[in-house]
Coordinates of C-alpha atoms in Angstrom, one line a residue:
M1 CA -13.8 14.3 -3.1
K2 CA -13.6 13.3 0.1
P3 CA -10.3 11.4 2.1
A4 CA -10.0 8.1 2.9
A5 CA -8.6 5.9 6.1
K6 CA -6.5 3.7 4.1
F7 CA -4.8 1.0 5.6
A8 CA -2.9 0.0 2.5
A9 CA -2.4 3.6 1.3
I10 CA -3.0 2.8 -2.2
V11 CA -2.8 6.2 -2.6
L12 CA 0.3 6.8 -1.6
A13 CA 1.2 3.7 -3.2
I14 CA 0.2 4.5 -7.4
P15 CA 3.9 7.4 -8.0
I16 CA 6.1 4.1 -7.4
A17 CA 3.9 1.1 -9.3
A18 CA 2.8 3.7 -12.4
C19 CA 6.9 4.5 -12.9
A20 CA 8.4 2.0 -12.1
A21 CA 9.9 0.7 -16.1
P22 CA 10.5 -3.4 -16.0
A23 CA 12.8 -5.1 -13.9
D24 CA 16.0 -6.0 -15.8
S25 CA 15.0 -5.1 -19.2
K26 CA 18.1 -2.9 -19.6
P27 CA 19.9 0.4 -16.9
L28 CA 18.1 2.3 -15.3
P29 CA 18.3 5.8 -14.6
L30 CA 20.1 6.7 -10.8
W31 CA 16.6 8.7 -10.5
E32 CA 13.7 9.8 -12.4
A33 CA 11.0 12.5 -11.5
G34 CA 8.1 13.4 -13.0
V35 CA 4.0 14.1 -12.3
L36 CA 1.7 11.5 -11.8
G37 CA -2.7 12.0 -12.0
G38 CA -4.6 9.9 -10.6
V39 CA -7.5 8.8 -9.5
A40 CA -8.9 6.0 -7.1
S41 CA -12.2 4.2 -5.2
T42 CA -11.4 2.7 -1.4
P43 CA -13.8 1.4 1.7
A44 CA -13.4 4.5 4.0
Y45 CA -11.7 2.2 6.3
P46 CA -11.7 -2.2 6.2
G47 CA -15.0 -3.0 6.2
S48 CA -16.7 -0.2 6.2
A49 CA -19.8 0.4 4.1
D50 CA -19.4 3.8 3.0
R51 CA -16.5 4.2 -0.1
S52 CA -14.1 7.7 -1.0
S53 CA -13.0 8.3 -4.4
R54 CA -10.0 10.1 -4.7
G55 CA -8.5 12.6 -6.9
L56 CA -4.5 13.4 -7.0
L57 CA -2.4 15.8 -9.2
L58 CA 0.9 15.2 -6.9
P59 CA 5.1 15.1 -8.2
F60 CA 6.6 11.6 -7.6
L61 CA 10.5 10.7 -7.5
I62 CA 11.7 7.4 -8.2
Y63 CA 15.5 6.8 -6.4
R64 CA 17.0 3.4 -6.8
G65 CA 20.5 4.2 -4.1
K66 CA 22.0 0.7 -3.3
V67 CA 20.7 1.8 0.2
F68 CA 17.7 4.4 -0.1
R69 CA 15.4 3.7 -2.3
A70 CA 12.1 4.9 -4.2
D71 CA 10.6 2.4 -6.5
Q72 CA 7.9 -0.2 -7.4
S73 CA 8.7 -2.0 -4.5
G74 CA 8.0 1.2 -1.9
I75 CA 9.8 3.6 0.1
G76 CA 12.4 2.8 2.6
A77 CA 17.1 1.7 2.8
R78 CA 17.6 -1.8 1.6
L79 CA 19.2 -3.2 4.1
V80 CA 20.7 -7.0 2.2
K81 CA 20.7 -8.1 -0.1
R82 CA 21.6 -11.5 -2.0
E83 CA 20.5 -13.5 -4.6
A84 CA 16.9 -14.7 -3.4
V85 CA 16.6 -12.8 0.0
E86 CA 17.0 -9.4 -0.2
L87 CA 15.7 -7.4 3.0
D88 CA 15.0 -3.6 3.4
V89 CA 13.5 -1.3 6.0
G90 CA 9.8 0.5 4.6
L91 CA 7.6 3.4 5.2
A92 CA 4.2 3.6 4.5
A93 CA 1.0 6.2 4.5
S94 CA -2.8 6.4 4.7
L95 CA -4.8 9.4 4.3
P96 CA -7.1 10.6 7.8
A97 CA -11.0 10.5 7.2
R98 CA -13.5 12.5 9.2
S99 CA -16.3 9.7 11.7
D100 CA -19.0 13.0 9.9
D101 CA -18.5 11.2 6.7
V102 CA -18.6 7.5 7.3
A103 CA -22.0 7.0 8.7
A104 CA -20.9 4.2 11.2
R105 CA -18.8 5.6 12.8
S106 CA -20.7 9.2 13.8
G107 CA -19.6 11.0 16.7
M108 CA -16.7 8.9 17.2
P109 CA -13.2 10.2 16.7
N110 CA -12.1 10.2 13.3
L111 CA -9.2 8.5 11.8
G112 CA -5.9 10.1 11.6
T113 CA -3.3 10.5 9.0
L114 CA -1.3 7.1 9.0
L115 CA 2.2 5.9 9.0
E116 CA 3.5 2.4 8.7
F117 CA 7.4 1.6 9.2
G118 CA 9.2 -1.1 9.6
P119 CA 11.3 -4.0 8.3
R120 CA 11.0 -6.6 5.1
L121 CA 12.8 -9.4 4.0
K122 CA 11.7 -10.6 0.8
V123 CA 12.1 -14.1 -0.4
R124 CA 12.9 -14.7 -4.7
I125 CA 10.6 -18.5 -4.2
A126 CA 11.5 -18.6 -8.3
E127 CA 12.1 -17.4 -11.1
P128 CA 9.6 -19.3 -14.3
S129 CA 10.8 -17.1 -17.1
A130 CA 13.2 -14.3 -18.0
S131 CA 10.2 -11.9 -17.5
S132 CA 9.1 -13.5 -14.8
R133 CA 9.6 -14.2 -11.4
I134 CA 8.0 -15.2 -7.2
R135 CA 8.5 -13.5 -4.7
L136 CA 7.0 -14.1 -0.5
D137 CA 7.2 -10.5 1.3
I138 CA 7.5 -10.9 4.5
P139 CA 6.9 -7.7 6.3
L140 CA 6.4 -6.3 10.0
R141 CA 4.8 -2.4 10.4
A142 CA 4.6 -0.3 13.3
V143 CA 1.6 2.2 12.4
I144 CA 1.9 5.9 13.3
E145 CA -0.6 8.3 14.3
A146 CA -0.2 11.8 13.3
R147 CA -3.2 13.5 15.0
A148 CA -2.6 16.2 17.8
G149 CA 0.7 14.9 18.6
V150 CA 1.9 11.3 17.2
R151 CA 1.5 7.9 19.6
T152 CA 2.1 4.0 18.5
Q153 CA -1.4 2.9 17.6
G154 CA 0.3 -0.9 17.0
F155 CA 2.2 -3.3 15.0
T156 CA 0.3 -5.5 11.8
F157 CA 1.8 -8.7 9.8
E158 CA 1.2 -8.9 6.1
P159 CA 3.3 -11.8 4.9
K160 CA 2.5 -12.0 1.0
V161 CA 2.9 -14.3 -2.3
V162 CA 3.9 -11.3 -5.6
V163 CA 4.5 -12.5 -8.9
E164 CA 5.9 -10.2 -11.8
M165 CA 5.6 -10.4 -15.0
R166 CA 6.9 -8.0 -17.9
S167 CA 6.3 -8.6 -22.2
A168 CA 9.0 -9.6 -24.3
D169 CA 9.1 -5.9 -26.1
G170 CA 9.3 -4.3 -22.0
L171 CA 6.1 -1.9 -22.3
W172 CA 3.8 -3.8 -20.4
T173 CA 4.4 -4.9 -17.3
F174 CA 1.7 -7.2 -14.6
D175 CA 1.8 -8.1 -11.3
A176 CA -0.1 -9.8 -9.4
N177 CA -0.8 -10.5 -5.6
A178 CA -1.9 -12.5 -2.3
G179 CA -1.7 -12.5 1.8
V180 CA -2.9 -11.6 4.9
V181 CA -3.0 -8.9 6.9
I182 CA -2.7 -9.3 10.8
G183 CA -3.4 -6.4 12.9
D184 CA -2.3 -6.4 17.1
K185 CA -5.1 -5.1 19.6
K186 CA -3.9 -1.9 19.5
V187 CA -4.4 -1.8 15.9
N188 CA -7.7 -3.6 15.7
R189 CA -9.0 -1.7 19.1
Y190 CA -8.1 1.1 16.6
F191 CA -10.3 0.5 13.7
Y192 CA -12.8 -2.0 15.3
E193 CA -13.4 -1.0 19.1
V194 CA -16.8 0.9 20.0
Q195 CA -16.1 2.7 24.3
P196 CA -18.9 3.0 26.3
Q197 CA -19.5 6.8 25.7
Y198 CA -19.5 6.1 22.3
A199 CA -22.6 3.4 22.0
T200 CA -25.8 4.3 20.4
A201 CA -28.5 1.9 20.6
T202 CA -27.7 1.3 16.8
R203 CA -23.9 0.8 17.4
P204 CA -23.5 -1.1 21.2
G205 CA -20.4 -1.2 23.3
Y206 CA -17.3 -4.0 21.9
Q207 CA -14.1 -4.9 22.8
A208 CA -11.8 -5.4 20.1
D209 CA -9.2 -8.6 19.9
A210 CA -6.1 -9.2 17.9
G211 CA -5.9 -11.2 15.4
L212 CA -6.8 -11.7 11.1
M213 CA -7.6 -8.2 9.7
L214 CA -8.7 -9.2 6.1
T215 CA -7.3 -11.7 2.3
R216 CA -6.4 -9.9 0.0
V217 CA -5.9 -10.4 -3.0
G218 CA -5.2 -8.0 -6.4
A219 CA -3.5 -6.8 -9.7
S220 CA -1.9 -3.7 -11.1
A221 CA -0.5 -3.9 -15.2
S222 CA 1.5 -0.9 -16.7
R223 CA 1.3 0.4 -20.0
M224 CA 4.7 3.0 -21.5
I225 CA 3.3 5.1 -23.8
N226 CA 6.4 6.4 -24.4
E227 CA 10.2 6.5 -22.8
D228 CA 8.5 9.6 -20.7
V229 CA 4.5 8.9 -20.6
R230 CA 3.4 5.7 -19.1
V231 CA -0.5 4.6 -17.3
F232 CA -0.8 2.3 -15.0
G233 CA -3.9 0.3 -13.4
F234 CA -5.1 -1.6 -10.2
V235 CA -8.2 -3.6 -8.7
R236 CA -7.9 -5.2 -5.2
L237 CA -10.4 -7.2 -4.0
E238 CA -10.7 -7.5 0.7
S239 CA -12.2 -10.5 2.5
Y240 CA -12.5 -9.9 6.3
A241 CA -14.8 -13.0 6.9
G242 CA -12.8 -15.0 9.6
A243 CA -11.6 -12.0 10.1
A244 CA -10.7 -11.4 14.9
N245 CA -13.5 -8.3 14.7
E246 CA -15.8 -9.6 11.7
D247 CA -18.5 -8.8 14.8
S248 CA -17.7 -5.6 15.5
P249 CA -20.7 -2.4 14.4
L250 CA -18.4 -1.1 12.7
M251 CA -17.6 -3.9 10.3
K252 CA -20.1 -3.1 8.3
K253 CA -19.3 -5.6 5.1
K254 CA -18.2 -9.0 4.8
S255 CA -16.1 -8.1 1.3
G256 CA -14.6 -4.7 -0.2
A257 CA -12.9 -3.2 -3.5
S258 CA -10.5 -0.6 -3.9
A259 CA -9.3 0.4 -7.9
G260 CA -7.8 2.9 -9.9
V261 CA -5.9 4.5 -12.9
A262 CA -3.3 6.7 -13.2
F263 CA -1.4 8.8 -15.5
A264 CA 2.6 9.0 -15.2
W265 CA 4.8 11.6 -17.0
T266 CA 8.4 11.7 -16.2
L267 CA 10.1 15.0 -16.7
G268 CA 14.0 14.9 -16.2
R269 CA 16.5 12.0 -14.7
S270 CA 20.1 10.6 -14.5
T271 CA 22.4 10.5 -17.2
R272 CA 24.0 8.1 -14.0
F273 CA 22.2 4.6 -14.1
A274 CA 21.8 3.4 -11.0
G275 CA 24.2 0.3 -9.5
D276 CA 22.6 -2.7 -7.6

């Protein structure tokens, strides 16, 4: 199983989402720790014709501090929280990909490990019931590559609408989301530009532009088996139609899909509850 350059960092998101307890169901411990196992299949990069599947077994940590948090909403620092508005600073990551493993990028530089860091505004739009809510997420993130050093590879803007629900007994949680990813010129060049020295008879040179990268919809569900074990699954569908660089020779498909399943086993938790 080969590593994938997945801009949304699906594999790293599974531990958080899989282990999250339903919001507002009961007091939650300040921290929980355990192990997570899962498999995921994703496009090698947005628009790639090649896929990558990956299986992982790794530890997870959930921490629900007043400022620093690692929970179902992500990893970062919560700066402002009001009844309907929250501002935090988040961190995400994606895995590297060898160009020799991706036919369209053969002979081109590898895609390195990417870190995404920046502020995110979360606005509650509605709360249809005690067990459901709708919110708007507005993140702006710097994309930083770690490969033979550290360098900035541009910025992304990813507004999306998120619907969260849980069952009356608290055993099931669901969420669905829809949004777009917009990138500046530098990050689009990183994925889609073909410089003259890498042009071939079947891969002409191409200059990438800033703009829409993809439109995405997704859904996930988790089921609590017992107090310590939870299972989780997700699916994400992406469309690259109308993307700023859909004419790039590296854009091989008009759509892509990702899916995965995981389980989380909590081995320990604090006796102290999280306090907001």
